[in-house]
PDB file of C-alpha atoms in Angstrom:
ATOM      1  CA  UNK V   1     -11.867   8.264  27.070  1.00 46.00           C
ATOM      2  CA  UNK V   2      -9.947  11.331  28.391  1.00 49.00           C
ATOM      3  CA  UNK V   3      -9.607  14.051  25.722  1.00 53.00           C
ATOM      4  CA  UNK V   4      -5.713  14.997  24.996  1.00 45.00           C
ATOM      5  CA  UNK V   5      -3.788  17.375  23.561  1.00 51.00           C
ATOM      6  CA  UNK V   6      -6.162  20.365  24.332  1.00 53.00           C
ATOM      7  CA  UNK V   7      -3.785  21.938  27.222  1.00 59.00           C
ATOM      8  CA  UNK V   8      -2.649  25.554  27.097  1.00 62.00           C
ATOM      9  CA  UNK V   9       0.525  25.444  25.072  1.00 74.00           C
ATOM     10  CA  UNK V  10       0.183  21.768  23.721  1.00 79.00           C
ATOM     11  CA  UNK V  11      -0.354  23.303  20.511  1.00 86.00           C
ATOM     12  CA  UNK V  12       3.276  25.340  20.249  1.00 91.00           C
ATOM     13  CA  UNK V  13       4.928  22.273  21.680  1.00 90.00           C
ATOM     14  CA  UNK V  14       3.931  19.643  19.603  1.00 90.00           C
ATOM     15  CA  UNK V  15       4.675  22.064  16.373  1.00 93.00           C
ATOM     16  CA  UNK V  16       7.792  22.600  17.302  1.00 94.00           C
ATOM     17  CA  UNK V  17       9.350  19.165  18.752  1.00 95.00           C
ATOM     18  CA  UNK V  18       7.250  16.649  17.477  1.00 94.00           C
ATOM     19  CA  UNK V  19       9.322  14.970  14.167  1.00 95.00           C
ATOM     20  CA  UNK V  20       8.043  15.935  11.203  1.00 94.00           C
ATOM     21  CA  UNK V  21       8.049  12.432   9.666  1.00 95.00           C
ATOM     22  CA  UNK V  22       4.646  12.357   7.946  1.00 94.00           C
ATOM     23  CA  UNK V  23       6.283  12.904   4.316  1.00 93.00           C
ATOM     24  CA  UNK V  24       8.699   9.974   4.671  1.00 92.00           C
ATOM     25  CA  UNK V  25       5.436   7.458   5.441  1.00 91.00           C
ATOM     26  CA  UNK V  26       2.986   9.078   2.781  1.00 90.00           C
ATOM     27  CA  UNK V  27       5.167   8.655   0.470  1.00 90.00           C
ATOM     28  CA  UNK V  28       6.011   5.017   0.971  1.00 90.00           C
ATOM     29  CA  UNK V  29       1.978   4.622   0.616  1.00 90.00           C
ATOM     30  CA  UNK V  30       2.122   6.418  -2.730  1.00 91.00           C
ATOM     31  CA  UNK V  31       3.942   3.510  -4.157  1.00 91.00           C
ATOM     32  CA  UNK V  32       1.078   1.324  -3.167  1.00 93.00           C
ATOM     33  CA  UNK V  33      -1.767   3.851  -4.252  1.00 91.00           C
ATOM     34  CA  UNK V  34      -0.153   3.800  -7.662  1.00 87.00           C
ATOM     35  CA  UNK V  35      -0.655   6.907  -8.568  1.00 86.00           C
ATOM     36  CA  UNK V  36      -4.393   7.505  -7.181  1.00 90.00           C
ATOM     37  CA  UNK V  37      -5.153  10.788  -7.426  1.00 93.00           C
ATOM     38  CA  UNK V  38      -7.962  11.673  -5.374  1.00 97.00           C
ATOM     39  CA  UNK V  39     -11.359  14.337  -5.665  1.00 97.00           C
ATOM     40  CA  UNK V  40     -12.123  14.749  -1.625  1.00 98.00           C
ATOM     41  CA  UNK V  41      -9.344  14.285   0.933  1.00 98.00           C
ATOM     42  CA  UNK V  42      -9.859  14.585   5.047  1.00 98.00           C
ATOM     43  CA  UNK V  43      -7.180  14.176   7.508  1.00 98.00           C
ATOM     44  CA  UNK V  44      -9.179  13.476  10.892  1.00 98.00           C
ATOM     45  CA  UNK V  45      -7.384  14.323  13.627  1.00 96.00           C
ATOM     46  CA  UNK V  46      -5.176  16.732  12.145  1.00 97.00           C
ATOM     47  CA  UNK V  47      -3.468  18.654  14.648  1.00 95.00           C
ATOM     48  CA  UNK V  48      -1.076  21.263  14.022  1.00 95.00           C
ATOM     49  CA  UNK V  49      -0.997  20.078  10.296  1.00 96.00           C
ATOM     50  CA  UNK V  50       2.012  17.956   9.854  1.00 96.00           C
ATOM     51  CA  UNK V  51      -0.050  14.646   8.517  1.00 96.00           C
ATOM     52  CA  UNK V  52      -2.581  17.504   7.101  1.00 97.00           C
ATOM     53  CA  UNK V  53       0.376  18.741   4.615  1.00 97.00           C
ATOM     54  CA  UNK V  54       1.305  15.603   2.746  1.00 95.00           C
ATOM     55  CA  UNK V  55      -2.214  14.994   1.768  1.00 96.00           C
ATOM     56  CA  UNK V  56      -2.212  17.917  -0.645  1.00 96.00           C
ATOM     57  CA  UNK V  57      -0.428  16.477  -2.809  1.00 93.00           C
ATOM     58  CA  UNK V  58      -2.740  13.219  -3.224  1.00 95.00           C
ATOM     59  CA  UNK V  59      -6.295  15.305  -3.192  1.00 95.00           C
ATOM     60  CA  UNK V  60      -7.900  17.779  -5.224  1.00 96.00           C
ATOM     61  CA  UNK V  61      -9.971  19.126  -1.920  1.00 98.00           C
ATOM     62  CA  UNK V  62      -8.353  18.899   1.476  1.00 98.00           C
ATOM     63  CA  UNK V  63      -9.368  19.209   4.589  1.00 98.00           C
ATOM     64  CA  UNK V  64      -8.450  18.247   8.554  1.00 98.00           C
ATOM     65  CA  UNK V  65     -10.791  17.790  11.191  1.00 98.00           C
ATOM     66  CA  UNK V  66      -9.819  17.824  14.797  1.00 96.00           C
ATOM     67  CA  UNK V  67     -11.618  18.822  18.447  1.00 94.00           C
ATOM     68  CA  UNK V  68      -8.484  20.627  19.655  1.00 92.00           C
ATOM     69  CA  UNK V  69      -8.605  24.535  19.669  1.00 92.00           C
ATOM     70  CA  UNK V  70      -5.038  24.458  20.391  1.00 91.00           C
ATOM     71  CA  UNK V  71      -3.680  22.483  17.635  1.00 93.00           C
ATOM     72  CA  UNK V  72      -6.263  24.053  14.993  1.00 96.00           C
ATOM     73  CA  UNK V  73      -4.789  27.723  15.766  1.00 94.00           C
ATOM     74  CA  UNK V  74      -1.175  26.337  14.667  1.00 95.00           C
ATOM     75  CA  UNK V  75      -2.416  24.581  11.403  1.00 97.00           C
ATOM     76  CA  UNK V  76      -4.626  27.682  10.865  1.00 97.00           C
ATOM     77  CA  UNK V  77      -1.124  29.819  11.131  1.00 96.00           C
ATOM     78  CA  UNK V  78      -0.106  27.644   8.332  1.00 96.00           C
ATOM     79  CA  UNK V  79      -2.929  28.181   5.953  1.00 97.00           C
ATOM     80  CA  UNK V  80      -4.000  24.558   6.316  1.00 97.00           C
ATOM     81  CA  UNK V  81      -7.950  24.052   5.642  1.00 97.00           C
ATOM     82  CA  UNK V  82      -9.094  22.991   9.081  1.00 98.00           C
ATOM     83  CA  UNK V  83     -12.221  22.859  10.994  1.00 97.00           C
ATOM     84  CA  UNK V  84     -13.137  22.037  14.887  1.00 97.00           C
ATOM     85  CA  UNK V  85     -14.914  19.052  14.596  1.00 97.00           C
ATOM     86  CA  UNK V  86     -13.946  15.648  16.276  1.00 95.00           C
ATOM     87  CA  UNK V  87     -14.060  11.992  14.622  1.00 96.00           C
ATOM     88  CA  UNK V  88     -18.031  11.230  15.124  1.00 97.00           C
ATOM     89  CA  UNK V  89     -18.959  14.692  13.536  1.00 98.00           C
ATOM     90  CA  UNK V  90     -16.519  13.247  10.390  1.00 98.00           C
ATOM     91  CA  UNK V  91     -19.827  12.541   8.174  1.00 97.00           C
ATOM     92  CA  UNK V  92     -20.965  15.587   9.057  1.00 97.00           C
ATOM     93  CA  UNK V  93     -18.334  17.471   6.885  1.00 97.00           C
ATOM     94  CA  UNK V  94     -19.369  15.119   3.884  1.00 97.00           C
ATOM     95  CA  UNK V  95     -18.560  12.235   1.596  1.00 98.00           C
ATOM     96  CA  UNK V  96     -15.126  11.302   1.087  1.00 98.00           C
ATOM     97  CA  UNK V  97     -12.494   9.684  -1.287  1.00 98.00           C
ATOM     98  CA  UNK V  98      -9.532   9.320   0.673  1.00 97.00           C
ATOM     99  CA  UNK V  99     -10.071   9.542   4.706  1.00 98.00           C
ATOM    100  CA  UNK V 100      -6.809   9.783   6.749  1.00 97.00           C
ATOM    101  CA  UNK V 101      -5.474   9.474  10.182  1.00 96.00           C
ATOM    102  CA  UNK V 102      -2.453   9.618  12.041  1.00 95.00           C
ATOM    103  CA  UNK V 103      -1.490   8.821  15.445  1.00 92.00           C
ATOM    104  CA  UNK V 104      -5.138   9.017  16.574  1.00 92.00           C
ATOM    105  CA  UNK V 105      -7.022   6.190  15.910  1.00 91.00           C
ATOM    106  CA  UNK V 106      -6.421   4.393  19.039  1.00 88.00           C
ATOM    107  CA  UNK V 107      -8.071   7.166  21.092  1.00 87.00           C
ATOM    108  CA  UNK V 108     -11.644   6.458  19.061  1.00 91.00           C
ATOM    109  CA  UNK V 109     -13.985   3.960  20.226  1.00 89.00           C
ATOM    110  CA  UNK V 110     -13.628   1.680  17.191  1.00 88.00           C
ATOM    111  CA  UNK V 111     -16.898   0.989  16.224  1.00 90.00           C
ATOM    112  CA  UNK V 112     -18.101   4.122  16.721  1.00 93.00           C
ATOM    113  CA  UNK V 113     -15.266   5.134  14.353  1.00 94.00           C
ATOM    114  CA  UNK V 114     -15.742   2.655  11.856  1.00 94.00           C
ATOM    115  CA  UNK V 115     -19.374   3.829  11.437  1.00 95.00           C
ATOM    116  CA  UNK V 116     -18.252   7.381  10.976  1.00 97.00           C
ATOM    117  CA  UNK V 117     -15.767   6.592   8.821  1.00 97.00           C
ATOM    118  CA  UNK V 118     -18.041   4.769   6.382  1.00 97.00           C
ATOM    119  CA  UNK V 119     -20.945   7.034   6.708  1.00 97.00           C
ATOM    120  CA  UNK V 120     -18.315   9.394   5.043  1.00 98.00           C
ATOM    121  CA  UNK V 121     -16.903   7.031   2.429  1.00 98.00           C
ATOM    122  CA  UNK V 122     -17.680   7.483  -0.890  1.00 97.00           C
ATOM    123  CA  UNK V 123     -17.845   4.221  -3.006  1.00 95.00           C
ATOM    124  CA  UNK V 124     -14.061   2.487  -3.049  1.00 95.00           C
ATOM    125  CA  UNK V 125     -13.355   4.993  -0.667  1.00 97.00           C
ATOM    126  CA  UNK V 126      -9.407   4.705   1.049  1.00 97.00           C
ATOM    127  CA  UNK V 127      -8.921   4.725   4.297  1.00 97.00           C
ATOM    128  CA  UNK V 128      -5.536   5.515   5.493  1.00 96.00           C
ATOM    129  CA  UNK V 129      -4.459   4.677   9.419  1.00 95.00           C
ATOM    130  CA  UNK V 130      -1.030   5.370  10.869  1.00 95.00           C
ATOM    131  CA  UNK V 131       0.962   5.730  13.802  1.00 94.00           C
ATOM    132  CA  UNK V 132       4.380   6.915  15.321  1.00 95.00           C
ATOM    133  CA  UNK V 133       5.588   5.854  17.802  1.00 94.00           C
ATOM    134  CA  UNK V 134       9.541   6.344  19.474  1.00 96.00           C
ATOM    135  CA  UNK V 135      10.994   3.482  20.092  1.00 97.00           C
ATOM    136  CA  UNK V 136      14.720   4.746  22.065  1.00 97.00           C
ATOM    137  CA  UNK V 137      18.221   4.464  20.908  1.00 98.00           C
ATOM    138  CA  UNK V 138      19.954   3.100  17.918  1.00 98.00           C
ATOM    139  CA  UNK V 139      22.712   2.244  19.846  1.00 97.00           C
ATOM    140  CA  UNK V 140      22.855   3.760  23.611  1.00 98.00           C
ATOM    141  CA  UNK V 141      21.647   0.940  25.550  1.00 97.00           C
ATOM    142  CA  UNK V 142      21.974   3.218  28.529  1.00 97.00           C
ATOM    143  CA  UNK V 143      19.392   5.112  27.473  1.00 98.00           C
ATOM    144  CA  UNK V 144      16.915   2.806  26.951  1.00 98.00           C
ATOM    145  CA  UNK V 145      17.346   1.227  30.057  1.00 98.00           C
ATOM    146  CA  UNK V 146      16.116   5.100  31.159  1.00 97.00           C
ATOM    147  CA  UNK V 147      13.831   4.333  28.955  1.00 97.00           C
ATOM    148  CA  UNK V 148      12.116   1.186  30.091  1.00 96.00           C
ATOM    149  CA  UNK V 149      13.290   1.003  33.758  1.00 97.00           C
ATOM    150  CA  UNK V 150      12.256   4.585  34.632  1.00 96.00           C
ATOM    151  CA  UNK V 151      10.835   6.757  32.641  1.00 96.00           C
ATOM    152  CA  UNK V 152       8.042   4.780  31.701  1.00 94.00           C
ATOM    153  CA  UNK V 153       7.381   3.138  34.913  1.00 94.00           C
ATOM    154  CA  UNK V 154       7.425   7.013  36.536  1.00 93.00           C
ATOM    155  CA  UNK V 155       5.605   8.011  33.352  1.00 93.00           C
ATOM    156  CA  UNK V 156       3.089   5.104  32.637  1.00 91.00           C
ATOM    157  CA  UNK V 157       0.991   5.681  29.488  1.00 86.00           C
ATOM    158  CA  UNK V 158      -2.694   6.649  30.137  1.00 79.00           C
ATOM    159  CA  UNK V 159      -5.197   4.294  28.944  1.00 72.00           C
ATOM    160  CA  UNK V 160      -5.806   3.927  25.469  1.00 67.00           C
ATOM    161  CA  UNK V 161      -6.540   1.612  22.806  1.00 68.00           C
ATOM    162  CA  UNK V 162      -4.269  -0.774  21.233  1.00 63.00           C
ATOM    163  CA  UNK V 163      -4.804  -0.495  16.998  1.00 57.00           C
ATOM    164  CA  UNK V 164      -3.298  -4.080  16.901  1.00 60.00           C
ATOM    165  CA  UNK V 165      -6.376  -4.889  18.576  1.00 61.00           C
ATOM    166  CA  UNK V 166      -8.517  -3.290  16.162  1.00 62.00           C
ATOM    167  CA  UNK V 167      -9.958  -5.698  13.847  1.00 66.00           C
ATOM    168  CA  UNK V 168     -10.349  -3.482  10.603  1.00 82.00           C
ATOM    169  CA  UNK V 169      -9.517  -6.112   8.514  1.00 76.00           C
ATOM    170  CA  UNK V 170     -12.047  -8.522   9.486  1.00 84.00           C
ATOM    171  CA  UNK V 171     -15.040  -5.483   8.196  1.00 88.00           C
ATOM    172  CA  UNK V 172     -16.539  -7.501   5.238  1.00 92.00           C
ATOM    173  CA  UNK V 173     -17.162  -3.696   3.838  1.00 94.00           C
ATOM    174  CA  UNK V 174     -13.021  -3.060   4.252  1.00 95.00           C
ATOM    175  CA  UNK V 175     -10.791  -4.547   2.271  1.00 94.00           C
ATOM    176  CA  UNK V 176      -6.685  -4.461   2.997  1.00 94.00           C
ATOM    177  CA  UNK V 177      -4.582  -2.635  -0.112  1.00 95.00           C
ATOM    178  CA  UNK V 178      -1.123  -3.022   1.998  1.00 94.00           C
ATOM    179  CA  UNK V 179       0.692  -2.774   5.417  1.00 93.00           C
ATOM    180  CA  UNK V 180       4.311  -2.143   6.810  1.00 94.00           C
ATOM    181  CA  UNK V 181       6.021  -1.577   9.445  1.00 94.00           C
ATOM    182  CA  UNK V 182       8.767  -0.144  10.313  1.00 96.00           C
ATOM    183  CA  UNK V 183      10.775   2.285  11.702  1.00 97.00           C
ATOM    184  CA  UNK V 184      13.093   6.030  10.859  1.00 97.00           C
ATOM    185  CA  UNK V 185      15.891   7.333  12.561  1.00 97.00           C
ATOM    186  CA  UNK V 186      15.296  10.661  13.637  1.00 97.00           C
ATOM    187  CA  UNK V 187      18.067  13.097  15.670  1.00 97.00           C
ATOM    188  CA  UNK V 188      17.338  14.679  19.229  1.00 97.00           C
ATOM    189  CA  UNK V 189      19.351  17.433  21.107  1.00 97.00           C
ATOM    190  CA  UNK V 190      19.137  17.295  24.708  1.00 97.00           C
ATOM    191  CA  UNK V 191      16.509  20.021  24.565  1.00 97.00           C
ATOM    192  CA  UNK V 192      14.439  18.944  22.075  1.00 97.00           C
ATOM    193  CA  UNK V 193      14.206  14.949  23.881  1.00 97.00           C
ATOM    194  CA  UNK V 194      13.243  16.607  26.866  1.00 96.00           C
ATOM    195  CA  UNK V 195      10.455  19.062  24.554  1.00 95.00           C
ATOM    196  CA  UNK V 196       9.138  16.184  22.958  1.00 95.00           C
ATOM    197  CA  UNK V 197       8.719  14.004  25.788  1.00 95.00           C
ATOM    198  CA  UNK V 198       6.794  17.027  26.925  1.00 91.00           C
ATOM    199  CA  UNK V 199       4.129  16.280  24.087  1.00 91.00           C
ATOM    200  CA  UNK V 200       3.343  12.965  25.055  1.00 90.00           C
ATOM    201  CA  UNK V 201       0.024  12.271  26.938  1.00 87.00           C
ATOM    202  CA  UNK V 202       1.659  10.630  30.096  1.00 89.00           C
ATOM    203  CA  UNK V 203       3.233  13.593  30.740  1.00 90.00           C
ATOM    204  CA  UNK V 204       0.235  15.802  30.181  1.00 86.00           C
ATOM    205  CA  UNK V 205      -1.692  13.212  32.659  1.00 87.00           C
ATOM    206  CA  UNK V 206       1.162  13.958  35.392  1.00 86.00           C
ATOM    207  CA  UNK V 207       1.527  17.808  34.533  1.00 85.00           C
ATOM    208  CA  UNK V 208      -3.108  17.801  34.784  1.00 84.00           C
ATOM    209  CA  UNK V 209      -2.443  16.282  38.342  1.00 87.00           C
ATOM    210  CA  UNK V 210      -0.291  19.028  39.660  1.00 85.00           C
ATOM    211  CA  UNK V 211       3.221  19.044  38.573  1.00 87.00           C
ATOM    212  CA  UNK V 212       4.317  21.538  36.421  1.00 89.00           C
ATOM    213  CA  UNK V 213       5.951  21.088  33.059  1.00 90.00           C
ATOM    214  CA  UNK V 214       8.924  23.280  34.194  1.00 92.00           C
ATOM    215  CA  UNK V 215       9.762  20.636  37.082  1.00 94.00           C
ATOM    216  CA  UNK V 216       9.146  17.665  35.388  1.00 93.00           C
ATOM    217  CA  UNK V 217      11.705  19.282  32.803  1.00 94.00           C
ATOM    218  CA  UNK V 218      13.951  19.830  35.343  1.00 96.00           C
ATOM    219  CA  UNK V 219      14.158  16.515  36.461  1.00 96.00           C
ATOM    220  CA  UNK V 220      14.110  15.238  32.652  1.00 96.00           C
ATOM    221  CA  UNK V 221      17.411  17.398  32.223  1.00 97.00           C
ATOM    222  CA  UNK V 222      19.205  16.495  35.040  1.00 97.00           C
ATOM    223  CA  UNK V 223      19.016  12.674  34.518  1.00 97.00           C
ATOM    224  CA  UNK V 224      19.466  12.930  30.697  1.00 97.00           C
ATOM    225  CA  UNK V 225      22.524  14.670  30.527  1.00 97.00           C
ATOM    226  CA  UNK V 226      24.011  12.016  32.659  1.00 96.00           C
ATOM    227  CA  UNK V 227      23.287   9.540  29.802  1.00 97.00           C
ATOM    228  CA  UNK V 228      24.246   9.189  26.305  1.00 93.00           C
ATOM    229  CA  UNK V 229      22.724  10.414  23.680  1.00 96.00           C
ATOM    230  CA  UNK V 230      24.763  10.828  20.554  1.00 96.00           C
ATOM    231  CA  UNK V 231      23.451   9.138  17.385  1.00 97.00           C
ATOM    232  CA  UNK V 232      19.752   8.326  16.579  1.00 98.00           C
ATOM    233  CA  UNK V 233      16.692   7.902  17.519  1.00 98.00           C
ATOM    234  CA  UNK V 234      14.295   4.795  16.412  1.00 98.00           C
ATOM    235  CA  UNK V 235      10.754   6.445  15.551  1.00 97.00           C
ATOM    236  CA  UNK V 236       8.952   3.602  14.643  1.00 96.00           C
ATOM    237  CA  UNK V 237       5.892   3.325  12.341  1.00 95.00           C
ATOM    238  CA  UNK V 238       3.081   1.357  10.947  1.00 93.00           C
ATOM    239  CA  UNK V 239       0.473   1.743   8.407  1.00 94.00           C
ATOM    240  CA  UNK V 240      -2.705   0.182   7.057  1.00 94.00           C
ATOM    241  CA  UNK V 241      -4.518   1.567   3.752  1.00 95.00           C
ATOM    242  CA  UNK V 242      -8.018   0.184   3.083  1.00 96.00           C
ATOM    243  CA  UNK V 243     -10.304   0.112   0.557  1.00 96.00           C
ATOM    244  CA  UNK V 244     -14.140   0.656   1.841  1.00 96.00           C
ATOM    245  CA  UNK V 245     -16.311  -1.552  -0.315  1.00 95.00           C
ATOM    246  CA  UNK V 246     -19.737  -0.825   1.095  1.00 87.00           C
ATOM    247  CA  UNK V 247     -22.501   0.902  -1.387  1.00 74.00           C
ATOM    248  CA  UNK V 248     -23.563   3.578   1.941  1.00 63.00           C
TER     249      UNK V 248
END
């Protein structure tokens, strides 16, 4: 599957208009961890940081993984504990208490992920799997006609997996501690819609095929400040925290 956010300037981008929602979902899973305070954390995937940050509050070692040069050199900026290593290499880094990861999991190849994952579990391991994802207005339903009608349909998402296809549940070795979904209202200028539209990997699939970011931009602009846009934003999410009960 076709390796994204690696582009020049991805990194900068996604720091700076993706939402910085991971605290608001962590800590709705804290009230199902009960407390759990845990020895070795890794946040696989990590990016720039943001789902790397909440996690050092639940671990007494911390860590993200992620094969991105781009995103590693922002969470590096920010002190985080990172290393270059993508999801297979995860047992590489060691054995784990508490294995994380956001808005990724649908780019692995499942089993192969699953068999990472575990080779990295320590006994009772959790595994912790979320996602974003934005979901249009609260209330303009002239923007999400834009929405649906043509930005997507000039903007099609690039292949991927679906997680609500993944069968992690059905794993004899994984066992379900809770899942929700749900969603957050976040709050867009005009600018920073268009920037963080700009993050998103159907746009970095058009901009790899020629266009530049500055044009598609341009266009972005001139049809969104034709519609409108005051009030929220639905950012939806979902979560599933397991429990890995194999003795590997």
């Amino acid at each position: 599957m076709t390796q994204y956010f690696t582009e020049s300037g991805m990194g900068e981008r996604y720091d700076q208009y993706r939402p910085k929602t991971h605290q608001a979902v962590v800590q709705k899973i804290q009230q199902h961890l009960q407390g759990r305070h845990f020895e070795r954390v890794v946040d696989v995937a990590c990016g720039t940081g943001d789902s790397t940050v909440p996690l050092l509050a639940l671990g007494q070692e911390v860590m993200g993984i992620d094969a991105s040069d781009e995103m590693l050199a922002i969470a590096r900026k920010r002190g985080l504990p990172v290393r270059k290593a993508d999801y297979t290499e995860l047992p590489q880094q060691g054995r784990f208490d508490l294995i994380s990861t956001c808005m990724a999991f649908h780019w692995f190849d499942g089993p192969r992920a699953i068999a990472a994952y575990k080779a990295a579990s320590n006994p009772c391991a959790v595994w912790l799997i979320y996602n974003f994802a934005f979901a249009g207005h609260t209330t303009s339903e002239q923007f999400n006609n834009w929405l649906r009608n043509e930005y997507f349909k000039r903007y099609p998402s690039p292949p991927r997996n679906r997680f609500e296809d993944m069968t992690l549940a059905d794993d004899e070795e994984l066992c379900v501690i809770a899942s929700e979904r749900g969603w957050l209202p976040i709050e867009f200028t005009l600018e920073s819609l268009i920037g963080y539209l700009s993050t998103q990997s159907n746009i970095e699939e058009v901009a790899r095929k020629g266009r530049t970011l500055n044009a598609i931009a341009t266009e972005l602009r001139k049809e969104l400040s034709e519609i409108d846009l005051i009030g929220a934003f639905k950012y939806t999410y979902s979560y599933e925290i397991l429990e890995y009960t194999g003795s590997q």
